[in-house]
Amino acid sequence: MFKTSMEILLPVEHSMSPALQALRRWSGGVAGLAFLTAISGAFVAGLDAGLVYNSYPKFADRWIPTDLIVFTPAWKNFFENTTTVQFDHRFLGHSLLLGICAVWIMSRPLVLPSRAGVAVHALMGMGWVQVGLGVSTLLLHVPTWLAATHQQGSLVLLTLAAWLHHELGKKRIKLFKKS
């Protein structure tokens, strides 16, 4: 629905250079990773996994926790083990921030359409804000107001990623004349 409304309200009016096509592919990957990270965050919230290890960047003085894979079969750990769920969410969050930074760096030498420039800067800023909210939520032992803000931030981040992907899209054919 968001993508359709963007296509109707803000049609893309530029041609696609190879550099913009590459940036668009990367932005699509970032949008997908933002979605996957948000789903992972839902598992963290549902299992109260944020209450297990309240240290950052390590898990109680260890980079990889000892109780990462304890359930049998092993795939259950990704959905039911609070340590694994938190580890996955941290890993996805760091990967997402790295992807956002890569997109932002790739965009720097390009002449972007004006809305795409705003979207890439907004995505970069929100990426850092979201990581800050996540780390703060963890270190402060998951206060409800901060956890809710972090969840809302994930929706903002996902929306910005989708907006950037739209703004870097291919030129669309206009279906209606402007009156």
PDB file of C-alpha atoms in Angstrom:
ATOM      1  CA  MET A   1       0.000   0.000   0.000  1.00  0.00           C
ATOM      2  CA  PHE A   2       2.835   2.390   0.848  1.00  0.00           C
ATOM      3  CA  LYS A   3       4.625   1.621  -2.417  1.00  0.00           C
ATOM      4  CA  THR A   4       1.446   2.096  -4.466  1.00  0.00           C
ATOM      5  CA  SER A   5       0.670   5.414  -2.803  1.00  0.00           C
ATOM      6  CA  MET A   6       4.238   6.583  -3.435  1.00  0.00           C
ATOM      7  CA  GLU A   7       3.941   5.673  -7.127  1.00  0.00           C
ATOM      8  CA  ILE A   8       0.702   7.626  -7.437  1.00  0.00           C
ATOM      9  CA  LEU A   9       1.552  10.657  -5.289  1.00  0.00           C
ATOM     10  CA  LEU A  10       5.284  10.978  -6.057  1.00  0.00           C
ATOM     11  CA  PRO A  11       6.021   9.455  -9.465  1.00  0.00           C
ATOM     12  CA  VAL A  12       9.702   9.065 -10.319  1.00  0.00           C
ATOM     13  CA  GLU A  13      10.781  11.461 -13.072  1.00  0.00           C
ATOM     14  CA  HIS A  14      14.422  10.564 -13.800  1.00  0.00           C
ATOM     15  CA  SER A  15      16.371   8.198 -16.004  1.00  0.00           C
ATOM     16  CA  MET A  16      18.486   5.397 -14.552  1.00  0.00           C
ATOM     17  CA  SER A  17      22.262   5.525 -14.865  1.00  0.00           C
ATOM     18  CA  PRO A  18      24.209   2.331 -14.060  1.00  0.00           C
ATOM     19  CA  ALA A  19      25.369   3.905 -10.780  1.00  0.00           C
ATOM     20  CA  LEU A  20      21.768   4.701  -9.777  1.00  0.00           C
ATOM     21  CA  GLN A  21      20.722   1.164 -10.700  1.00  0.00           C
ATOM     22  CA  ALA A  22      23.429  -0.257  -8.423  1.00  0.00           C
ATOM     23  CA  LEU A  23      22.405   2.094  -5.614  1.00  0.00           C
ATOM     24  CA  ARG A  24      18.773   1.046  -6.108  1.00  0.00           C
ATOM     25  CA  ARG A  25      19.709  -2.635  -5.786  1.00  0.00           C
ATOM     26  CA  TRP A  26      21.613  -1.906  -2.576  1.00  0.00           C
ATOM     27  CA  SER A  27      18.709   0.143  -1.208  1.00  0.00           C
ATOM     28  CA  GLY A  28      16.373  -2.774  -1.915  1.00  0.00           C
ATOM     29  CA  GLY A  29      18.679  -5.042   0.058  1.00  0.00           C
ATOM     30  CA  VAL A  30      18.681  -2.554   2.920  1.00  0.00           C
ATOM     31  CA  ALA A  31      14.874  -2.404   2.861  1.00  0.00           C
ATOM     32  CA  GLY A  32      14.688  -6.201   2.989  1.00  0.00           C
ATOM     33  CA  LEU A  33      17.202  -6.335   5.818  1.00  0.00           C
ATOM     34  CA  ALA A  34      15.242  -3.656   7.704  1.00  0.00           C
ATOM     35  CA  PHE A  35      12.131  -5.828   7.409  1.00  0.00           C
ATOM     36  CA  LEU A  36      13.979  -8.933   8.605  1.00  0.00           C
ATOM     37  CA  THR A  37      15.489  -6.993  11.525  1.00  0.00           C
ATOM     38  CA  ALA A  38      12.039  -5.723  12.525  1.00  0.00           C
ATOM     39  CA  ILE A  39      10.687  -9.287  12.491  1.00  0.00           C
ATOM     40  CA  SER A  40      13.661 -10.344  14.618  1.00  0.00           C
ATOM     41  CA  GLY A  41      12.832  -7.509  17.020  1.00  0.00           C
ATOM     42  CA  ALA A  42       9.308  -8.886  17.368  1.00  0.00           C
ATOM     43  CA  PHE A  43      10.803 -12.170  18.582  1.00  0.00           C
ATOM     44  CA  VAL A  44      12.982 -10.258  21.064  1.00  0.00           C
ATOM     45  CA  ALA A  45       9.920  -8.438  22.415  1.00  0.00           C
ATOM     46  CA  GLY A  46       7.732 -11.541  22.482  1.00  0.00           C
ATOM     47  CA  LEU A  47      10.267 -13.634  24.375  1.00  0.00           C
ATOM     48  CA  ASP A  48      11.456 -10.767  26.623  1.00  0.00           C
ATOM     49  CA  ALA A  49      14.924 -11.545  25.253  1.00  0.00           C
ATOM     50  CA  GLY A  50      16.110  -8.022  26.023  1.00  0.00           C
ATOM     51  CA  LEU A  51      16.136  -8.938  29.705  1.00  0.00           C
ATOM     52  CA  VAL A  52      18.654 -11.777  29.308  1.00  0.00           C
ATOM     53  CA  TYR A  53      21.942  -9.986  28.563  1.00  0.00           C
ATOM     54  CA  ASN A  54      21.934  -6.306  29.507  1.00  0.00           C
ATOM     55  CA  SER A  55      25.498  -5.598  28.441  1.00  0.00           C
ATOM     56  CA  TYR A  56      26.840  -4.160  25.213  1.00  0.00           C
ATOM     57  CA  PRO A  57      28.692  -4.890  22.990  1.00  0.00           C
ATOM     58  CA  LYS A  58      29.515  -8.199  24.666  1.00  0.00           C
ATOM     59  CA  PHE A  59      27.161 -10.780  26.147  1.00  0.00           C
ATOM     60  CA  ALA A  60      28.284 -10.851  29.801  1.00  0.00           C
ATOM     61  CA  ASP A  61      31.967 -10.422  28.941  1.00  0.00           C
ATOM     62  CA  ARG A  62      31.780 -12.819  25.971  1.00  0.00           C
ATOM     63  CA  TRP A  63      31.509 -11.971  22.288  1.00  0.00           C
ATOM     64  CA  ILE A  64      29.588 -15.178  21.584  1.00  0.00           C
ATOM     65  CA  PRO A  65      27.404 -16.426  24.450  1.00  0.00           C
ATOM     66  CA  THR A  66      27.852 -19.990  25.651  1.00  0.00           C
ATOM     67  CA  ASP A  67      24.114 -20.771  25.578  1.00  0.00           C
ATOM     68  CA  LEU A  68      23.611 -19.742  21.944  1.00  0.00           C
ATOM     69  CA  ILE A  69      22.533 -23.185  20.658  1.00  0.00           C
ATOM     70  CA  VAL A  70      21.036 -25.342  23.417  1.00  0.00           C
ATOM     71  CA  PHE A  71      17.713 -26.637  22.070  1.00  0.00           C
ATOM     72  CA  THR A  72      17.220 -29.687  19.905  1.00  0.00           C
ATOM     73  CA  PRO A  73      16.535 -29.535  17.032  1.00  0.00           C
ATOM     74  CA  ALA A  74      18.909 -26.609  16.488  1.00  0.00           C
ATOM     75  CA  TRP A  75      16.466 -24.545  14.421  1.00  0.00           C
ATOM     76  CA  LYS A  76      14.252 -24.072  17.505  1.00  0.00           C
ATOM     77  CA  ASN A  77      16.941 -21.837  19.009  1.00  0.00           C
ATOM     78  CA  PHE A  78      16.205 -19.145  16.414  1.00  0.00           C
ATOM     79  CA  PHE A  79      12.603 -18.880  17.599  1.00  0.00           C
ATOM     80  CA  GLU A  80      12.562 -20.014  21.248  1.00  0.00           C
ATOM     81  CA  ASN A  81      16.015 -19.432  22.788  1.00  0.00           C
ATOM     82  CA  THR A  82      16.151 -15.917  24.229  1.00  0.00           C
ATOM     83  CA  THR A  83      19.939 -15.745  23.872  1.00  0.00           C
ATOM     84  CA  THR A  84      19.893 -16.750  20.212  1.00  0.00           C
ATOM     85  CA  VAL A  85      17.025 -14.390  19.449  1.00  0.00           C
ATOM     86  CA  GLN A  86      18.864 -11.463  21.050  1.00  0.00           C
ATOM     87  CA  PHE A  87      22.132 -12.439  19.328  1.00  0.00           C
ATOM     88  CA  ASP A  88      20.355 -12.598  15.941  1.00  0.00           C
ATOM     89  CA  HIS A  89      18.701  -9.223  16.471  1.00  0.00           C
ATOM     90  CA  ARG A  90      22.008  -7.598  17.391  1.00  0.00           C
ATOM     91  CA  PHE A  91      23.737  -9.184  14.395  1.00  0.00           C
ATOM     92  CA  LEU A  92      20.957  -8.098  12.027  1.00  0.00           C
ATOM     93  CA  GLY A  93      20.924  -4.585  13.527  1.00  0.00           C
ATOM     94  CA  HIS A  94      24.674  -4.198  13.047  1.00  0.00           C
ATOM     95  CA  SER A  95      24.427  -5.598   9.509  1.00  0.00           C
ATOM     96  CA  LEU A  96      21.581  -3.211   8.722  1.00  0.00           C
ATOM     97  CA  LEU A  97      23.543  -0.209   9.957  1.00  0.00           C
ATOM     98  CA  LEU A  98      26.533  -1.334   7.894  1.00  0.00           C
ATOM     99  CA  GLY A  99      24.289  -1.644   4.825  1.00  0.00           C
ATOM    100  CA  ILE A 100      22.785   1.797   5.418  1.00  0.00           C
ATOM    101  CA  CYS A 101      26.265   3.298   5.736  1.00  0.00           C
ATOM    102  CA  ALA A 102      27.315   1.544   2.508  1.00  0.00           C
ATOM    103  CA  VAL A 103      24.307   2.981   0.655  1.00  0.00           C
ATOM    104  CA  TRP A 104      25.017   6.443   2.031  1.00  0.00           C
ATOM    105  CA  ILE A 105      28.713   6.240   1.013  1.00  0.00           C
ATOM    106  CA  MET A 106      27.773   4.949  -2.444  1.00  0.00           C
ATOM    107  CA  SER A 107      25.377   7.874  -2.862  1.00  0.00           C
ATOM    108  CA  ARG A 108      27.928  10.570  -2.014  1.00  0.00           C
ATOM    109  CA  PRO A 109      29.623  10.922  -5.428  1.00  0.00           C
ATOM    110  CA  LEU A 110      26.318  10.676  -7.320  1.00  0.00           C
ATOM    111  CA  VAL A 111      23.999  13.468  -8.354  1.00  0.00           C
ATOM    112  CA  LEU A 112      20.769  12.184  -6.876  1.00  0.00           C
ATOM    113  CA  PRO A 113      17.252  13.423  -7.552  1.00  0.00           C
ATOM    114  CA  SER A 114      16.365  15.847  -4.752  1.00  0.00           C
ATOM    115  CA  ARG A 115      13.897  13.578  -2.918  1.00  0.00           C
ATOM    116  CA  ALA A 116      16.307  10.645  -3.124  1.00  0.00           C
ATOM    117  CA  GLY A 117      18.986  12.828  -1.523  1.00  0.00           C
ATOM    118  CA  VAL A 118      16.669  13.689   1.339  1.00  0.00           C
ATOM    119  CA  ALA A 119      15.681  10.029   1.717  1.00  0.00           C
ATOM    120  CA  VAL A 120      19.269   8.736   1.839  1.00  0.00           C
ATOM    121  CA  HIS A 121      20.261  11.298   4.491  1.00  0.00           C
ATOM    122  CA  ALA A 122      17.121  10.598   6.521  1.00  0.00           C
ATOM    123  CA  LEU A 123      17.796   6.851   6.336  1.00  0.00           C
ATOM    124  CA  MET A 124      21.376   7.345   7.510  1.00  0.00           C
ATOM    125  CA  GLY A 125      20.310   9.534  10.430  1.00  0.00           C
ATOM    126  CA  MET A 126      17.491   7.217  11.470  1.00  0.00           C
ATOM    127  CA  GLY A 127      19.784   4.194  11.248  1.00  0.00           C
ATOM    128  CA  TRP A 128      22.096   5.679  13.870  1.00  0.00           C
ATOM    129  CA  VAL A 129      19.159   6.835  16.019  1.00  0.00           C
ATOM    130  CA  GLN A 130      17.668   3.330  15.904  1.00  0.00           C
ATOM    131  CA  VAL A 131      20.915   1.667  16.972  1.00  0.00           C
ATOM    132  CA  GLY A 132      21.224   4.210  19.789  1.00  0.00           C
ATOM    133  CA  LEU A 133      17.675   3.459  20.915  1.00  0.00           C
ATOM    134  CA  GLY A 134      18.329  -0.287  20.820  1.00  0.00           C
ATOM    135  CA  VAL A 135      21.539  -0.106  22.824  1.00  0.00           C
ATOM    136  CA  SER A 136      19.965   2.295  25.329  1.00  0.00           C
ATOM    137  CA  THR A 137      16.945   0.012  25.720  1.00  0.00           C
ATOM    138  CA  LEU A 138      19.243  -2.907  26.455  1.00  0.00           C
ATOM    139  CA  LEU A 139      21.551  -1.103  28.882  1.00  0.00           C
ATOM    140  CA  LEU A 140      18.660   0.450  30.834  1.00  0.00           C
ATOM    141  CA  HIS A 141      17.018  -2.981  31.326  1.00  0.00           C
ATOM    142  CA  VAL A 142      14.192  -2.461  28.820  1.00  0.00           C
ATOM    143  CA  PRO A 143      12.017   0.362  30.154  1.00  0.00           C
ATOM    144  CA  THR A 144       8.661   0.100  28.403  1.00  0.00           C
ATOM    145  CA  TRP A 145       8.651   3.648  27.032  1.00  0.00           C
ATOM    146  CA  LEU A 146      12.111   3.208  25.491  1.00  0.00           C
ATOM    147  CA  ALA A 147      11.319  -0.249  24.109  1.00  0.00           C
ATOM    148  CA  ALA A 148       8.162   1.153  22.479  1.00  0.00           C
ATOM    149  CA  THR A 149      10.170   4.035  21.018  1.00  0.00           C
ATOM    150  CA  HIS A 150      12.663   1.528  19.592  1.00  0.00           C
ATOM    151  CA  GLN A 151       9.798  -0.440  18.026  1.00  0.00           C
ATOM    152  CA  GLN A 152       8.321   2.715  16.522  1.00  0.00           C
ATOM    153  CA  GLY A 153      11.757   3.632  15.233  1.00  0.00           C
ATOM    154  CA  SER A 154      11.908   0.355  13.339  1.00  0.00           C
ATOM    155  CA  LEU A 155       8.761   1.324  11.459  1.00  0.00           C
ATOM    156  CA  VAL A 156      10.215   4.728  10.625  1.00  0.00           C
ATOM    157  CA  LEU A 157      13.444   3.101   9.438  1.00  0.00           C
ATOM    158  CA  LEU A 158      11.581   0.568   7.290  1.00  0.00           C
ATOM    159  CA  THR A 159       9.448   3.345   5.790  1.00  0.00           C
ATOM    160  CA  LEU A 160      12.527   5.449   4.986  1.00  0.00           C
ATOM    161  CA  ALA A 161      14.210   2.455   3.350  1.00  0.00           C
ATOM    162  CA  ALA A 162      11.114   1.814   1.213  1.00  0.00           C
ATOM    163  CA  TRP A 163      10.923   5.520   0.325  1.00  0.00           C
ATOM    164  CA  LEU A 164      14.567   5.602  -0.786  1.00  0.00           C
ATOM    165  CA  HIS A 165      14.068   2.463  -2.870  1.00  0.00           C
ATOM    166  CA  HIS A 166      11.052   4.121  -4.502  1.00  0.00           C
ATOM    167  CA  GLU A 167      12.901   7.374  -5.191  1.00  0.00           C
ATOM    168  CA  LEU A 168      15.704   5.475  -6.906  1.00  0.00           C
ATOM    169  CA  GLY A 169      13.159   3.608  -9.009  1.00  0.00           C
ATOM    170  CA  LYS A 170      12.776   3.396 -12.731  1.00  0.00           C
ATOM    171  CA  LYS A 171      10.948   6.075 -14.641  1.00  0.00           C
ATOM    172  CA  ARG A 172       7.237   5.311 -14.577  1.00  0.00           C
ATOM    173  CA  ILE A 173       4.730   5.881 -17.321  1.00  0.00           C
ATOM    174  CA  LYS A 174       2.127   8.413 -16.255  1.00  0.00           C
ATOM    175  CA  LEU A 175      -1.364   7.016 -16.516  1.00  0.00           C
ATOM    176  CA  PHE A 176      -3.231  10.285 -16.115  1.00  0.00           C
ATOM    177  CA  LYS A 177      -2.696  13.804 -17.398  1.00  0.00           C
ATOM    178  CA  LYS A 178      -2.318  16.570 -14.874  1.00  0.00           C
ATOM    179  CA  SER A 179      -5.400  18.824 -14.946  1.00  0.00           C
TER     180      SER A 179
END
